[in-house]
Amino acid sequence: MRYAAASDQGANTLTVTTGSMTLAKDQAYGSQSIVVPINAYKIGQWVLSGSSTEDVNLDTIQVDLAFASGFAAADLTNIYVVYGTKTSALKASSSATAGANTWSISQVLPKNTSMTFAFYGDMASAATDGGAADTVIPSLLVSGTTASSATAVNTNSNAVLAGQTITAVSTGTLTVSLDNGTPQAAIAVAGATPTDGSLKVKLASSNEDMYV
């Protein structure tokens, strides 16, 4: 009996991947100008998204702070991070040194889901000196380990990602302008009040609420 020579047979391709996560600045929250002093103010916000591969066990949050002009680390106190439904421990002071503002956490980022991270703090009146723009820019880095493959993962290639620019100001601004509904000309009867009015103005406030 003769047998045909065996030949190599193609098999299925097995692709091995590990989990990951992607961090982005939340475009729904823009840069702000805010009158100081103010407490528990949102200074930055990001969205962390998991991959479709596996869950990630988050363990570390790092927020670096870049200050400019009259705004200094001493003017930003009681800092903390809200992530998902949880809130980190409160730190009484902040630092401008990279890697100094960190929190250890225990939080699962399920695959195919997103989680919001928001950074808060108290800003003192000394955060602005009335000169050049007095700003702080927070930058976030989140680290963790994949749940199944036990691989260390970090956001943004292990570099912090800049958030919004917060400008400290000493007072708000009220802008008065002519409303487009103001009539160019009108005929009024003496003793009567025209329903369209003779002058319409528009009031706009910035940085804080205004009472007029």
CSV table of C-alpha atoms in Angstrom, one decimal:
chain,number,residue,atom,x,y,z
A,1,MET,CA,0.0,0.0,0.0
A,2,ARG,CA,1.3,3.4,-0.9
A,3,TYR,CA,0.5,6.7,0.9
A,4,ALA,CA,0.6,10.2,-0.6
A,5,ALA,CA,3.3,12.4,1.0
A,6,ALA,CA,2.0,14.7,3.7
A,7,SER,CA,2.1,18.4,3.0
A,8,ASP,CA,1.9,21.5,5.3
A,9,GLN,CA,-1.6,22.7,5.8
A,10,GLY,CA,-2.5,26.3,6.5
A,11,ALA,CA,-4.0,27.0,9.9
A,12,ASN,CA,-6.0,29.8,11.3
A,13,THR,CA,-4.2,33.0,12.2
A,14,LEU,CA,-4.2,33.9,15.9
A,15,THR,CA,-3.7,37.6,16.7
A,16,VAL,CA,-2.7,38.4,20.2
A,17,THR,CA,-3.4,41.9,21.5
A,18,THR,CA,-3.4,43.6,24.8
A,19,GLY,CA,-5.6,46.3,26.3
A,20,SER,CA,-4.9,50.0,26.0
A,21,MET,CA,-6.5,53.3,26.8
A,22,THR,CA,-6.7,56.7,25.1
A,23,LEU,CA,-6.9,60.1,26.8
A,24,ALA,CA,-8.3,63.3,25.3
A,25,LYS,CA,-9.0,66.8,26.5
A,26,ASP,CA,-12.8,67.1,26.9
A,27,GLN,CA,-13.9,69.5,24.2
A,28,ALA,CA,-17.2,70.1,26.1
A,29,TYR,CA,-15.3,72.1,28.7
A,30,GLY,CA,-13.3,75.0,27.3
A,31,SER,CA,-10.7,77.3,28.7
A,32,GLN,CA,-12.0,79.7,31.3
A,33,SER,CA,-11.4,83.1,32.9
A,34,ILE,CA,-12.6,83.2,36.5
A,35,VAL,CA,-12.7,85.8,39.2
A,36,VAL,CA,-10.6,84.8,42.2
A,37,PRO,CA,-10.7,83.9,45.0
A,38,ILE,CA,-12.9,80.8,44.4
A,39,ASN,CA,-13.1,77.4,45.9
A,40,ALA,CA,-13.5,73.9,44.4
A,41,TYR,CA,-13.2,75.2,40.9
A,42,LYS,CA,-12.9,72.9,37.9
A,43,ILE,CA,-9.5,73.6,36.4
A,44,GLY,CA,-9.3,70.8,33.8
A,45,GLN,CA,-11.3,68.0,32.3
A,46,TRP,CA,-10.5,64.9,30.1
A,47,VAL,CA,-12.1,61.8,28.8
A,48,LEU,CA,-10.4,58.4,29.1
A,49,SER,CA,-11.5,55.7,26.7
A,50,GLY,CA,-10.8,51.9,27.0
A,51,SER,CA,-10.0,49.7,24.1
A,52,SER,CA,-12.2,46.8,22.8
A,53,THR,CA,-9.7,44.1,24.0
A,54,GLU,CA,-9.7,44.0,27.8
A,55,ASP,CA,-10.4,45.9,31.0
A,56,VAL,CA,-7.7,48.1,32.6
A,57,ASN,CA,-7.1,48.4,36.3
A,58,LEU,CA,-6.2,52.0,36.9
A,59,ASP,CA,-3.8,52.7,39.7
A,60,THR,CA,-2.2,56.2,39.4
A,61,ILE,CA,-3.3,59.7,38.5
A,62,GLN,CA,-0.7,62.4,37.8
A,63,VAL,CA,-1.5,66.1,37.3
A,64,ASP,CA,1.3,68.4,36.3
A,65,LEU,CA,0.7,72.2,36.6
A,66,ALA,CA,2.1,75.0,34.4
A,67,PHE,CA,1.8,78.4,36.0
A,68,ALA,CA,2.3,81.8,34.3
A,69,SER,CA,2.7,85.4,35.4
A,70,GLY,CA,1.3,86.2,38.9
A,71,PHE,CA,-0.3,82.8,39.3
A,72,ALA,CA,1.9,80.4,41.4
A,73,ALA,CA,1.6,77.0,43.0
A,74,ALA,CA,1.0,78.7,46.4
A,75,ASP,CA,-2.2,80.2,45.0
A,76,LEU,CA,-3.7,76.8,44.2
A,77,THR,CA,-4.6,74.7,47.2
A,78,ASN,CA,-6.9,71.8,48.2
A,79,ILE,CA,-6.5,70.0,44.9
A,80,TYR,CA,-8.3,66.7,44.0
A,81,VAL,CA,-9.5,64.7,41.0
A,82,VAL,CA,-13.0,63.4,40.3
A,83,TYR,CA,-12.9,60.2,38.1
A,84,GLY,CA,-16.1,58.5,37.1
A,85,THR,CA,-18.2,58.5,40.3
A,86,LYS,CA,-15.2,58.6,42.7
A,87,THR,CA,-13.2,61.5,44.2
A,88,SER,CA,-9.5,61.3,45.1
A,89,ALA,CA,-8.0,62.3,48.4
A,90,LEU,CA,-7.5,66.0,49.0
A,91,LYS,CA,-4.1,67.5,48.8
A,92,ALA,CA,-3.7,70.7,50.8
A,93,SER,CA,-1.1,72.2,48.5
A,94,SER,CA,0.0,72.0,44.8
A,95,SER,CA,3.4,71.8,43.2
A,96,ALA,CA,4.8,73.1,39.9
A,97,THR,CA,7.3,70.2,39.8
A,98,ALA,CA,6.6,67.5,37.2
A,99,GLY,CA,5.3,64.3,38.8
A,100,ALA,CA,4.7,65.9,42.2
A,101,ASN,CA,0.9,65.9,42.2
A,102,THR,CA,0.0,62.2,42.1
A,103,TRP,CA,-2.8,60.0,43.6
A,104,SER,CA,-3.0,56.2,44.0
A,105,ILE,CA,-6.3,54.8,43.0
A,106,SER,CA,-8.1,51.5,42.5
A,107,GLN,CA,-10.5,51.8,39.6
A,108,VAL,CA,-11.5,49.5,36.7
A,109,LEU,CA,-11.9,51.0,33.3
A,110,PRO,CA,-14.1,48.4,31.5
A,111,LYS,CA,-13.3,47.7,27.8
A,112,ASN,CA,-15.4,49.7,25.3
A,113,THR,CA,-16.2,52.4,27.9
A,114,SER,CA,-15.2,56.0,28.7
A,115,MET,CA,-14.6,57.8,32.0
A,116,THR,CA,-14.4,61.5,32.7
A,117,PHE,CA,-11.5,62.9,34.8
A,118,ALA,CA,-11.9,66.4,36.3
A,119,PHE,CA,-9.3,68.3,38.3
A,120,TYR,CA,-10.4,70.8,41.0
A,121,GLY,CA,-8.8,73.2,43.4
A,122,ASP,CA,-9.1,76.5,45.4
A,123,MET,CA,-7.6,79.6,43.8
A,124,ALA,CA,-6.5,82.5,46.0
A,125,SER,CA,-6.9,86.2,45.3
A,126,ALA,CA,-3.2,86.3,44.9
A,127,ALA,CA,-3.5,84.2,41.7
A,128,THR,CA,-3.8,87.4,39.7
A,129,ASP,CA,-1.7,90.6,39.9
A,130,GLY,CA,-3.6,92.5,37.3
A,131,GLY,CA,-0.8,92.4,34.8
A,132,ALA,CA,-0.2,89.9,32.1
A,133,ALA,CA,-2.4,86.8,31.8
A,134,ASP,CA,-2.3,84.9,35.1
A,135,THR,CA,-2.8,81.3,34.1
A,136,VAL,CA,-2.6,77.7,35.1
A,137,ILE,CA,-2.7,74.8,32.7
A,138,PRO,CA,-3.2,71.3,34.1
A,139,SER,CA,-1.8,68.2,32.3
A,140,LEU,CA,-3.0,64.6,33.1
A,141,LEU,CA,-1.4,61.2,33.0
A,142,VAL,CA,-3.2,58.0,34.0
A,143,SER,CA,-1.5,54.7,34.5
A,144,GLY,CA,-2.7,51.1,35.1
A,145,THR,CA,-2.4,47.4,34.3
A,146,THR,CA,-4.5,45.4,31.9
A,147,ALA,CA,-6.8,43.0,33.6
A,148,SER,CA,-6.1,39.8,31.7
A,149,SER,CA,-2.6,40.2,30.2
A,150,ALA,CA,-1.1,42.1,33.2
A,151,THR,CA,0.6,44.6,31.0
A,152,ALA,CA,1.5,48.1,32.3
A,153,VAL,CA,-0.3,50.8,30.3
A,154,ASN,CA,-0.1,54.6,30.3
A,155,THR,CA,-2.0,57.3,28.5
A,156,ASN,CA,-0.4,59.5,25.8
A,157,SER,CA,2.7,57.3,25.5
A,158,ASN,CA,3.5,57.9,29.1
A,159,ALA,CA,3.4,61.7,28.8
A,160,VAL,CA,1.1,64.2,30.4
A,161,LEU,CA,-1.7,65.6,28.2
A,162,ALA,CA,-2.5,69.3,28.5
A,163,GLY,CA,-6.0,70.4,29.5
A,164,GLN,CA,-7.7,73.7,29.5
A,165,THR,CA,-6.1,77.1,30.2
A,166,ILE,CA,-7.6,78.8,33.3
A,167,THR,CA,-7.0,82.6,33.6
A,168,ALA,CA,-7.4,84.2,37.0
A,169,VAL,CA,-8.9,87.7,37.0
A,170,SER,CA,-9.8,90.2,39.8
A,171,THR,CA,-13.2,91.3,38.5
A,172,GLY,CA,-15.8,90.6,35.9
A,173,THR,CA,-16.7,92.8,32.9
A,174,LEU,CA,-20.1,94.2,31.9
A,175,THR,CA,-20.4,95.1,28.2
A,176,VAL,CA,-23.2,97.4,27.0
A,177,SER,CA,-24.0,97.5,23.3
A,178,LEU,CA,-26.8,98.6,21.0
A,179,ASP,CA,-29.3,95.8,20.4
A,180,ASN,CA,-30.0,95.0,16.7
A,181,GLY,CA,-33.7,95.4,17.5
A,182,THR,CA,-33.4,99.1,18.1
A,183,PRO,CA,-35.6,101.0,15.5
A,184,GLN,CA,-33.7,103.3,13.1
A,185,ALA,CA,-36.5,105.8,13.3
A,186,ALA,CA,-40.0,106.0,15.0
A,187,ILE,CA,-43.0,108.3,15.2
A,188,ALA,CA,-44.2,108.8,18.7
A,189,VAL,CA,-47.4,110.5,19.9
A,190,ALA,CA,-47.0,112.8,22.8
A,191,GLY,CA,-47.9,111.2,26.1
A,192,ALA,CA,-47.9,107.7,24.6
A,193,THR,CA,-45.3,104.9,25.1
A,194,PRO,CA,-44.3,103.2,21.8
A,195,THR,CA,-44.5,99.4,22.1
A,196,ASP,CA,-41.3,99.0,20.1
A,197,GLY,CA,-39.5,101.4,22.4
A,198,SER,CA,-37.0,104.0,21.3
A,199,LEU,CA,-33.8,102.4,22.5
A,200,LYS,CA,-32.8,98.8,23.1
A,201,VAL,CA,-29.5,97.8,24.6
A,202,LYS,CA,-27.8,94.5,25.2
A,203,LEU,CA,-25.9,93.6,28.4
A,204,ALA,CA,-23.3,90.9,28.4
A,205,SER,CA,-21.2,89.8,31.4
A,206,SER,CA,-17.9,87.9,31.4
A,207,ASN,CA,-15.9,86.1,34.1
A,208,GLU,CA,-18.7,86.4,36.8
A,209,ASP,CA,-22.4,87.1,37.2
A,210,MET,CA,-23.5,90.8,37.2
A,211,TYR,CA,-26.4,92.4,38.9
A,212,VAL,CA,-27.8,95.6,37.3
